[in-house]
Coordinates of C-alpha atoms in Angstrom, one line a residue:
Chain A
E26 CA 107.5 95.0 96.8
I27 CA 108.2 92.4 94.1
V28 CA 108.2 93.8 90.5
L29 CA 107.1 91.5 87.7
T30 CA 108.2 92.4 84.2
Q31 CA 106.4 90.9 81.2
S32 CA 107.7 90.6 77.7
P33 CA 106.9 91.3 75.0
A34 CA 104.4 94.0 75.5
T35 CA 102.6 92.9 72.4
L36 CA 102.7 89.7 70.5
S37 CA 101.2 89.4 67.0
L38 CA 100.5 85.9 65.8
S39 CA 98.1 83.9 63.7
P40 CA 95.6 81.2 64.8
G41 CA 97.3 77.8 64.9
E42 CA 100.7 79.3 65.8
G43 CA 102.3 78.7 69.2
A44 CA 102.8 81.6 71.7
T45 CA 105.4 82.1 74.4
L46 CA 105.0 84.8 77.0
S47 CA 107.5 85.7 79.6
C48 CA 107.4 87.0 83.1
R49 CA 110.5 88.0 85.2
A50 CA 110.4 88.7 88.9
S51 CA 112.7 91.2 90.7
Q52 CA 113.6 88.6 93.2
S53 CA 113.0 84.8 93.7
I54 CA 109.4 83.8 94.1
T55 CA 110.2 80.1 93.9
S56 CA 107.1 78.8 92.0
Y57 CA 104.5 81.2 93.4
L58 CA 103.4 82.6 90.1
G59 CA 100.0 82.6 88.4
W60 CA 98.8 83.6 84.9
Y61 CA 95.5 85.3 84.0
Q62 CA 93.7 86.0 80.8
Q63 CA 91.7 89.1 80.3
K64 CA 89.3 89.9 77.5
P65 CA 87.9 93.4 76.8
G66 CA 85.1 94.3 79.3
Q67 CA 85.7 91.1 81.4
A68 CA 87.4 90.3 84.6
P69 CA 90.6 88.4 84.5
R70 CA 90.4 84.6 84.5
L71 CA 92.9 82.4 86.3
L72 CA 94.7 80.1 83.9
I73 CA 97.8 78.8 85.8
Y74 CA 98.7 78.6 89.4
D75 CA 102.0 77.9 91.1
A76 CA 103.9 78.3 87.8
S77 CA 102.8 75.1 86.1
N78 CA 99.3 74.0 87.3
R79 CA 96.3 74.5 85.1
A80 CA 93.3 75.9 86.9
T81 CA 90.0 74.0 86.6
G82 CA 88.5 74.0 83.1
I83 CA 91.6 75.5 81.4
P84 CA 92.4 73.7 78.1
A85 CA 95.6 71.7 77.8
R86 CA 97.0 73.9 75.2
F87 CA 97.9 76.4 78.0
S88 CA 101.0 75.5 80.0
G89 CA 103.3 77.2 82.4
S90 CA 106.9 76.7 83.4
G91 CA 109.7 78.3 85.4
S92 CA 110.9 78.9 88.9
G93 CA 112.9 81.4 90.8
T94 CA 112.7 84.6 88.7
D95 CA 111.9 83.5 85.2
F96 CA 108.6 82.1 84.1
T97 CA 106.9 81.3 80.8
L98 CA 103.3 80.8 79.6
S99 CA 103.0 78.8 76.5
I100 CA 100.0 78.3 74.3
S101 CA 100.6 75.4 71.9
S102 CA 98.2 76.2 69.1
L103 CA 96.3 79.5 69.2
E104 CA 92.5 79.5 69.0
P105 CA 90.7 82.7 68.0
E106 CA 89.4 83.0 71.6
D107 CA 93.0 83.1 73.0
F108 CA 93.7 86.6 71.7
A109 CA 93.5 88.7 74.8
V110 CA 95.8 90.3 77.4
Y111 CA 97.7 88.0 79.8
Y112 CA 99.0 89.0 83.2
C113 CA 101.3 87.2 85.6
Q114 CA 100.9 87.6 89.4
Q115 CA 103.1 86.6 92.3
R116 CA 101.8 85.3 95.6
S117 CA 105.2 84.9 97.3
N118 CA 105.0 88.2 99.2
W119 CA 102.3 90.6 100.2
P120 CA 101.4 92.9 98.5
H121 CA 100.6 90.7 95.7
T122 CA 101.7 92.2 92.4
F123 CA 100.9 91.8 88.8
G124 CA 103.0 92.2 85.7
Q125 CA 102.0 95.0 83.2
G126 CA 100.5 92.5 80.8
T127 CA 101.2 91.1 77.3
K128 CA 98.7 91.8 74.6
L129 CA 98.3 88.8 72.3
E130 CA 96.8 90.1 69.0
I131 CA 95.9 88.6 65.8
K132 CA 98.5 89.1 63.0
Chain B
Q12 CA 79.6 78.3 92.4
V13 CA 80.8 81.4 94.1
Q14 CA 79.6 84.7 92.5
L15 CA 80.6 88.2 93.4
Q16 CA 78.9 91.5 92.6
E17 CA 80.3 95.0 93.2
S18 CA 78.0 97.9 93.9
G19 CA 78.4 101.5 94.7
P20 CA 78.5 105.0 93.3
G21 CA 80.0 105.4 89.8
L22 CA 81.1 109.0 90.5
V23 CA 82.9 110.4 93.4
K24 CA 84.1 113.9 94.0
P25 CA 87.8 114.6 94.7
S26 CA 88.8 114.5 98.4
Q27 CA 85.8 112.4 99.2
T28 CA 85.6 108.7 100.2
L29 CA 85.0 106.0 97.7
S30 CA 82.8 103.2 99.1
L31 CA 82.0 100.0 97.3
T32 CA 80.3 96.8 98.5
C33 CA 80.9 93.3 97.2
T34 CA 78.0 90.9 97.7
V35 CA 78.9 87.2 97.7
S36 CA 76.5 84.4 96.7
G37 CA 77.0 80.7 96.5
G38 CA 79.4 80.6 99.5
S39 CA 79.8 82.3 102.9
F40 CA 82.6 83.9 104.6
S41 CA 82.6 81.5 107.5
S42 CA 83.4 78.5 105.3
G43 CA 86.8 77.7 103.9
G44 CA 88.9 80.4 105.5
Y45 CA 89.5 82.3 102.3
Y46 CA 90.9 85.7 101.5
W47 CA 88.7 88.3 99.9
S48 CA 90.3 91.1 98.0
W49 CA 89.7 94.3 96.1
I50 CA 91.8 94.8 92.9
R51 CA 91.6 97.8 90.6
Q52 CA 92.5 98.5 87.0
H53 CA 93.1 102.0 85.7
P54 CA 91.6 102.7 82.3
G55 CA 93.6 100.8 79.7
K56 CA 96.2 99.8 82.3
G57 CA 97.2 96.8 84.3
L58 CA 95.9 95.4 87.6
E59 CA 96.7 96.7 91.1
W60 CA 95.9 94.7 94.2
I61 CA 94.4 97.0 96.9
G62 CA 94.1 94.8 99.9
Y63 CA 92.5 91.7 101.5
I64 CA 90.3 90.7 104.3
H65 CA 90.4 87.2 105.7
Y66 CA 87.3 85.5 107.0
S67 CA 88.7 85.9 110.5
G68 CA 88.7 89.7 110.0
S69 CA 92.4 90.2 109.6
T70 CA 93.3 92.7 106.9
Y71 CA 96.3 93.7 104.8
Y72 CA 96.5 96.7 102.5
N73 CA 98.8 97.7 99.8
P74 CA 101.3 100.2 101.2
S75 CA 101.3 102.1 98.0
L76 CA 97.8 103.4 99.0
K77 CA 99.3 105.1 102.0
G78 CA 96.8 104.3 104.7
R79 CA 93.7 105.5 102.7
V80 CA 92.2 101.9 102.5
T81 CA 89.8 100.2 104.8
I82 CA 88.2 96.8 104.1
S83 CA 85.5 95.4 106.3
L84 CA 83.3 92.4 106.5
D85 CA 79.6 91.9 107.2
T86 CA 79.1 88.2 107.5
S87 CA 75.4 88.5 108.2
K88 CA 74.9 90.0 104.8
N89 CA 77.6 88.0 103.0
Q90 CA 79.2 91.3 102.0
F91 CA 82.6 93.0 102.3
T92 CA 83.2 96.7 101.7
L93 CA 86.0 98.9 100.4
K94 CA 86.5 102.4 101.6
L95 CA 89.2 104.6 99.9
S96 CA 89.6 108.1 101.4
S97 CA 90.9 111.3 100.0
V98 CA 90.4 110.2 96.4
T99 CA 91.9 112.0 93.4
A100 CA 91.6 111.6 89.7
A101 CA 94.3 108.9 90.0
D102 CA 91.8 106.7 91.7
T103 CA 89.6 106.5 88.7
A104 CA 89.5 102.8 87.8
V105 CA 87.5 99.7 87.4
Y106 CA 87.2 98.1 90.8
Y107 CA 87.0 94.4 91.2
C108 CA 86.2 92.2 94.2
A109 CA 87.7 88.8 94.2
R110 CA 88.1 85.6 96.2
E111 CA 91.2 83.4 96.2
D112 CA 91.2 79.7 95.4
G113 CA 92.9 78.5 98.6
Y114 CA 96.4 79.1 97.1
N115 CA 96.2 82.9 97.1
Y116 CA 95.4 83.2 93.5
W117 CA 92.3 85.2 92.5
K118 CA 90.0 82.7 91.0
Y119 CA 86.5 84.2 91.5
W120 CA 85.9 87.8 90.4
G121 CA 83.1 90.2 90.2
Q122 CA 82.3 91.8 86.9
G123 CA 84.0 95.1 88.0
T124 CA 82.5 98.5 88.5
L125 CA 83.9 101.8 87.0
V126 CA 84.4 104.5 89.5
T127 CA 85.3 108.0 88.2
V128 CA 86.7 110.7 90.4
S129 CA 85.6 114.0 89.1
S130 CA 84.0 117.2 90.4

């Protein structure tokens, strides 16, 4: 199974700042990576698919990049509602796997 | 808009079978050829994909669950069901049902249901 490793585990930033979250795959997954946001008590929400494509209704401040084994989710200017846990997920191979998450918290 | 809703017992005894149903509204299994999945989240932890059923009836389960999983479809009721046998406390989690977006990303989710395994 493909292991996804996210870093950092926790990121402390202030509203208005930019955020960079990383996800590394244990083997190449070409561009088959998605990003999700999860808030407490809610189901995850798909933000980015195939590494760099925003899902429907996702604000332009969210962007994704990368290919092969190294991927990045960037948030250009943090809004208060962006503080949450973010997960990456690969669809290259079954079983689909998720990273362990990065908690984005208010500094 | 597709909506999913999980239902089932919130408490299951060790060694028994956990059974959950996902009811789908706003779309049917016979349209679109999508994959429908169960995904769980242990308390305070990350996400674990359990398995899928395709509208054709084909299934694939996470090997980590060692043959304890069965997912089935009832198209007449617009439902799919998860059965997880021989549960232990390690199976205590929030269980989500989800549908992919056509690209094998999980776009539509139920709100999740907490299942506790305890005697």
